[in-house]
Coordinates of C-alpha atoms in Angstrom, one line a residue:
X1 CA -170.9 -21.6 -105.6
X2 CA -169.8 -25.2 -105.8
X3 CA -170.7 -28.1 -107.3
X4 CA -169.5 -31.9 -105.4
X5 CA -171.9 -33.6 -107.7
X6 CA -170.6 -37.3 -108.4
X7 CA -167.8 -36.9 -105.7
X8 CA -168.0 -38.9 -102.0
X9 CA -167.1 -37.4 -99.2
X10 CA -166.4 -38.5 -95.6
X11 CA -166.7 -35.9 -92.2
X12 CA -165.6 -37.1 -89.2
X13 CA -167.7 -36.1 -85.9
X14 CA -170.0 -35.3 -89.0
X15 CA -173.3 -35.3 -86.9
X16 CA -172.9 -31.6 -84.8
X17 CA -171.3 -28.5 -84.7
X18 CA -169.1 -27.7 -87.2
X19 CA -169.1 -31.2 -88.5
X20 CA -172.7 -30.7 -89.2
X21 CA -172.4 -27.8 -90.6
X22 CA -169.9 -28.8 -92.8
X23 CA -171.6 -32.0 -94.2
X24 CA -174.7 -29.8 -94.6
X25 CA -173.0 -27.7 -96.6
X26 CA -171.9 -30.2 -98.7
X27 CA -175.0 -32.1 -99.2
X28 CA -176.1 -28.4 -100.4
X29 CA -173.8 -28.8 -103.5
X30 CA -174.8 -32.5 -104.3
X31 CA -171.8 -34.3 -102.8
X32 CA -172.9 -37.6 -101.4
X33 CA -172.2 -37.3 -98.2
X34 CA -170.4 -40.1 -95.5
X35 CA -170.5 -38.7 -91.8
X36 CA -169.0 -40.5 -88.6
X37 CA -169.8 -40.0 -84.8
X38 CA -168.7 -41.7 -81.6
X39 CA -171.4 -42.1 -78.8
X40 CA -174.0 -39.1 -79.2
X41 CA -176.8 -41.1 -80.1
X42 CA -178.9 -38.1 -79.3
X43 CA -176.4 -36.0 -82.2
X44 CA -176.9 -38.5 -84.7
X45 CA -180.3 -39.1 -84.8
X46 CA -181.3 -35.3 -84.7
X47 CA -179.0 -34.9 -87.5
X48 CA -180.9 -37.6 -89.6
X49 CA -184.2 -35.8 -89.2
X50 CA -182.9 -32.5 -89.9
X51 CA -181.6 -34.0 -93.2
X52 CA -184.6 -36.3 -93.9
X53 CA -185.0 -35.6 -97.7
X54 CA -181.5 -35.7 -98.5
X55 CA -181.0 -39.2 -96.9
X56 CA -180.2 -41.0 -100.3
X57 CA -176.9 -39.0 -100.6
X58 CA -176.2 -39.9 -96.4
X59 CA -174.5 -42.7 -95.2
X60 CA -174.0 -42.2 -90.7
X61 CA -171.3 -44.7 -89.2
X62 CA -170.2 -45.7 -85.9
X63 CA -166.3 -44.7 -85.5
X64 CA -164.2 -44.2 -83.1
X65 CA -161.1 -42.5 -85.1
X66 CA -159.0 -43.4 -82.1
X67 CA -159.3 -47.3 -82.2
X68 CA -156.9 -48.4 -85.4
X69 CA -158.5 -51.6 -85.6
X70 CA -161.9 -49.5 -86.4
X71 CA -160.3 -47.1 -88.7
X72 CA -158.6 -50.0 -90.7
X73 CA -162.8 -51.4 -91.2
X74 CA -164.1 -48.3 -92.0
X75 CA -162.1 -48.1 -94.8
X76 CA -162.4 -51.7 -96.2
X77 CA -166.4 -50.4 -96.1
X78 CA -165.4 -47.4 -98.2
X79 CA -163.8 -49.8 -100.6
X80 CA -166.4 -52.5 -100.7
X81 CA -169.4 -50.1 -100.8
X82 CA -168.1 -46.9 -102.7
X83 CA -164.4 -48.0 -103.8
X84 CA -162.8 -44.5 -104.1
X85 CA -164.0 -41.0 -102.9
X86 CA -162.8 -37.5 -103.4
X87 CA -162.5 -35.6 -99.8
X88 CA -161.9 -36.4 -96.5
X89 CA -162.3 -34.1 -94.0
X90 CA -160.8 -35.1 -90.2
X91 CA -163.3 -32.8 -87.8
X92 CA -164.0 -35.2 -85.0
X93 CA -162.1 -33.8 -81.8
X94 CA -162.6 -33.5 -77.9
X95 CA -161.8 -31.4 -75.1
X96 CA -160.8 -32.5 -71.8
X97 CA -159.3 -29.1 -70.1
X98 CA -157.0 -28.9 -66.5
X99 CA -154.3 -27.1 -65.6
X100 CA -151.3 -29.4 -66.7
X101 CA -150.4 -30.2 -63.2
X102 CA -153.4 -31.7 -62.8
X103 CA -154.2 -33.2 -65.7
X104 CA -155.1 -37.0 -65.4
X105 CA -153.0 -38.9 -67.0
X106 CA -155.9 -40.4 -68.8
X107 CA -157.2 -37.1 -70.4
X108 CA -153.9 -35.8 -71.9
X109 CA -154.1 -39.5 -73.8
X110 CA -157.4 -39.3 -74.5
X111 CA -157.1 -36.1 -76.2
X112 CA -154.1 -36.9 -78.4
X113 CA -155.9 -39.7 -79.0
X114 CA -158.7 -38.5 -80.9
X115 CA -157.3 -35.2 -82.2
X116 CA -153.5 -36.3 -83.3
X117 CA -153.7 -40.3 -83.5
X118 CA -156.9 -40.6 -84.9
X119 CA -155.9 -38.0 -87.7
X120 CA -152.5 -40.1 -88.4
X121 CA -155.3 -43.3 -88.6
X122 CA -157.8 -41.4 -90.5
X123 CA -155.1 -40.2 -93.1
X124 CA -152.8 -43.4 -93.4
X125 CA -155.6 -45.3 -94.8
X126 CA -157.5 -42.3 -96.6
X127 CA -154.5 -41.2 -98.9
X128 CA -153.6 -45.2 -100.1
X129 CA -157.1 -44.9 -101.8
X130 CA -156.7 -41.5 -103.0
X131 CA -153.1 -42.1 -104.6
X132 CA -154.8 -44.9 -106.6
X133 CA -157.2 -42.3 -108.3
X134 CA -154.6 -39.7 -108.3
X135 CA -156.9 -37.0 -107.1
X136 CA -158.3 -35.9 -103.2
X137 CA -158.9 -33.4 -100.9
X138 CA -158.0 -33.9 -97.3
X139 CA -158.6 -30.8 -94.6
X140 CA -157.7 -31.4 -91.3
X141 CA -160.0 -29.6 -88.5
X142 CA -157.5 -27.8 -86.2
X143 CA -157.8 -24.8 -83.8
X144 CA -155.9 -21.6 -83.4
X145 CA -155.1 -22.8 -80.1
X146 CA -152.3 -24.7 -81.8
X147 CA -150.7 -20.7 -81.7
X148 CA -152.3 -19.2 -78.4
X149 CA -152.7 -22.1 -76.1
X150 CA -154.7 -21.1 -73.6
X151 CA -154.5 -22.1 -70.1
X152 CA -155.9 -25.4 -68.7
X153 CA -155.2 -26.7 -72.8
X154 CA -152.2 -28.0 -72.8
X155 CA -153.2 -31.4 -74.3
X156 CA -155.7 -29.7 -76.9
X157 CA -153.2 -27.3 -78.0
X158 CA -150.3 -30.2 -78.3
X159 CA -152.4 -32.2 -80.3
X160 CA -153.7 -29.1 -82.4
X161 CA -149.7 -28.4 -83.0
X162 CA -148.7 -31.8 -84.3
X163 CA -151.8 -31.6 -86.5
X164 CA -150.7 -28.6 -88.1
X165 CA -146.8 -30.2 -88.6
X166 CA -148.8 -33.5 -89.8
X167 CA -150.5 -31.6 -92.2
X168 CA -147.6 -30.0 -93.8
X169 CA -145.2 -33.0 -93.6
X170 CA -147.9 -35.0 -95.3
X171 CA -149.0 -32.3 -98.0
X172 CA -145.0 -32.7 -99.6
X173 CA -145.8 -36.5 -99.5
X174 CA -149.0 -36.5 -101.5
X175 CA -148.8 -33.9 -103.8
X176 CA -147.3 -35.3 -107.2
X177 CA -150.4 -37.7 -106.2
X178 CA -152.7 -34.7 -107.1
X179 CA -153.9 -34.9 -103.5
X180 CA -154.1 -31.5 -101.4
X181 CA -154.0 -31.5 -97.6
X182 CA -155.0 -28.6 -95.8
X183 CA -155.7 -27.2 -92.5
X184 CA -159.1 -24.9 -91.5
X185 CA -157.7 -23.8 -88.3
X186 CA -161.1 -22.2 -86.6
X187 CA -161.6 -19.8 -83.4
X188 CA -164.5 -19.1 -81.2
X189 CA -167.0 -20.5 -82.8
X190 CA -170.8 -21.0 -81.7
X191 CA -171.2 -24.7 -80.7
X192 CA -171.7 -26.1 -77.1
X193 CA -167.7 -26.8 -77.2
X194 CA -168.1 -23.7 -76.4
X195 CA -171.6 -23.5 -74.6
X196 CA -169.5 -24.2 -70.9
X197 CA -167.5 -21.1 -70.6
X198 CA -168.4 -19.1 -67.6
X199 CA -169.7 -15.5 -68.6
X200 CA -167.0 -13.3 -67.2
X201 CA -164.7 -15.8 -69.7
X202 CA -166.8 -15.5 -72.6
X203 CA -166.9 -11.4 -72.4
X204 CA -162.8 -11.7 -72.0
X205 CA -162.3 -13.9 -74.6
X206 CA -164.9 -11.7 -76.9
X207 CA -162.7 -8.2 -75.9
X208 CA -159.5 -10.4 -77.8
X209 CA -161.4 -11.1 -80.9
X210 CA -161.0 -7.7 -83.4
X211 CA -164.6 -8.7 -85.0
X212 CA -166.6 -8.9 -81.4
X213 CA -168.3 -11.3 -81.6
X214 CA -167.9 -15.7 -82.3
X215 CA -168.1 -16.9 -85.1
X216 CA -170.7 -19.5 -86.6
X217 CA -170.4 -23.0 -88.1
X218 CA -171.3 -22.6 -91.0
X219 CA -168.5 -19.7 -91.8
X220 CA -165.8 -22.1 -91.1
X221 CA -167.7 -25.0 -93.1
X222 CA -167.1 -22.4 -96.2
X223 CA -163.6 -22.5 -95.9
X224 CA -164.0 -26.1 -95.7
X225 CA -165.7 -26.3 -99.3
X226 CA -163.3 -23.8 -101.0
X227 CA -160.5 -26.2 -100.5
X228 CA -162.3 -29.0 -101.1
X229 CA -162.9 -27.5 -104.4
X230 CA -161.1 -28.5 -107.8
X231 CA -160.5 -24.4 -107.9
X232 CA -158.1 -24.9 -104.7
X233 CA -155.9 -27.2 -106.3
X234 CA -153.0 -25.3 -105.9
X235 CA -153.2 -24.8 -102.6
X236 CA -151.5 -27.4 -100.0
X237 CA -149.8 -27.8 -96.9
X238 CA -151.5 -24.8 -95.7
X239 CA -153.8 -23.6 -92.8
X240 CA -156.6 -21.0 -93.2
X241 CA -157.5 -19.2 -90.3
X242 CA -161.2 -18.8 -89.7
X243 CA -161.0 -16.7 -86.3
X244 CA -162.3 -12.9 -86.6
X245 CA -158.8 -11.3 -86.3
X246 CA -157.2 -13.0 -83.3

C-alpha cells in the first residue's frame, strides 16, 4: 500500500514487539530502516536473523533514549552517516507497575524516564534535522492508558499523558516546517508486555474490550505507516487509537 523507498527511518525499541513489527513493516515498503534497543541482546540478535536478507536497508544501535548525552551522539551519527531522514518513530518504553504508595522512588523515575524524557530527547534533536529539509514524520508510541489508567500504573499512565500534551504542543511548533507529529495510542496488544498478566486479569481485561480479543503488532504498526505516509500530511497533533473499542 505504501511505498518509503529512498526515505530513512529511525524506530526506537525497534528490535521486539511492536517496534519490530513496525520496522518490519517498513522494511516491507523499501524504507531503509534504523532501529534502536537498550540491553536485550537476546531481542536484537533474533531480530537480525529474522531479517537476514534485508540487512543492507538495517542499521541496529545501542541507545538508551533516556541518557541525553547518548541521544545528543546518536544523532551526530545520523548526520555523519545519513545526514537527513524522513520519519522518526519514538516506540521504546518500559513498565515498572506498583500501587502508588508503594512505588520506589526509583521506578516512577525510571519510567518517566524512558517514556516522557527520552521522547523530549528523541524529538529535540530529531526535528532540528527535519526543519532543515522541511519535511518529517514523527509518531510518538503512547498507550490508552494515558485515558484509563489502570491501577498499579500511575507512572506509566503519567508519562503516557504528558506524551500525548508533548505531542500536540509540539505538532503547532513544527508544522509550517512541513513536519507532522502524531500519536498511535495502542491497547492490549499481543507482546510479552503483556505476557505477565495473571489469567483471571487477562479474561477481565478481555470482557472490557468490545472486539474480544487483543490485538496484534502488526495492526498497530499499520497505523504507524499511514501516518508516516506523504498521504497523511494533513494530519497532525493527533492520536489514533488502535484499541478494539475500549
Amino acid at each position: 500500500m505504501y511505498d518509503f523507498k529512498g526515505q530513512t527511518v529511525i524506530i526506537t525499541g525497534g528490535t521486539r514487539g511492536i517496534g519490530k513489527a513496525i520496522a518490519e513493516s517498513f522494511l516491507k515498503t523499501g524504507a531503509k530502516v534504523i532501529v534502536t534497543y537498550s540491553t536485550n541482546e537476546a531481542a536484537m540478535m533474533q531480530f537480525k536473523q529474522d531479517n537476514s536478507q534485508l540487512t543492507e536497508n538495517i542499521d541496529i544501535r545501542k541507545l538508551d533514549v533516556s541518557k541525553y548525552a547518548e541521544v545528543e551522539e546518536f544523532f551526530k551519527y545520523i548526520d555523519t552517516k545519513y545526514g537527513s531522514f524522513e520519519v522518526l518513530v519514538n516506540n521504546a518504553g518500559i513498565r515498572k507497575d506498583s500501587v502508588l504508595a508503594m512505588m520506589k522512588e526509583s521506578d516512577w523515575h525510571d519510567v518517566l524516564n524512558v517514556n516522557l524524557t527520552g521522547i523530549f530527547y528523541m524529538c529535540k534533536f530529531a526535528v532540528r534535522n527535519l526543519m532543515r529539509k522541511r519535511y518529517g514524520r514523527v509518531i510518538n508510541v503512547s498507550s490508552v492508558m494515558e485515558r484509563y489508567a489502570f491501577e498499579g500504573q500511575a507512572n506509566y499512565a503519567a508519562a503516557k499523558a504528558g506524551l500525548s500534551a508533548l505531542t500536540r504542543s509540539l505538532s503547532k511548533e513544527v508544522a509550517t516546517r512541513g513536519i507532522t507529529v502524531n500519536c498511535v495510542s495502542p491497547g492490549f496488544i499481543e507482546t510479552e508486555l503483556i505476557q505477565d498478566l495473571p489469567d483471571k486479569l487477562r479474561e477481565a481485561y478481555l470482557d472490557r474490550i468490545p472486539a474480544k480479543r487483543f490485538g496484534c503488532p502488526e495492526e498497530v504498526a499499520a497505523c504507524v505507516l499511514f501516518l508516516a505516509s506523504k498521504e497523511a500530511s494533513y494530519v497532525t497533533g493527533s492520536t489514533l487509537e488502535v484499541s478494539g473499542g475500549l
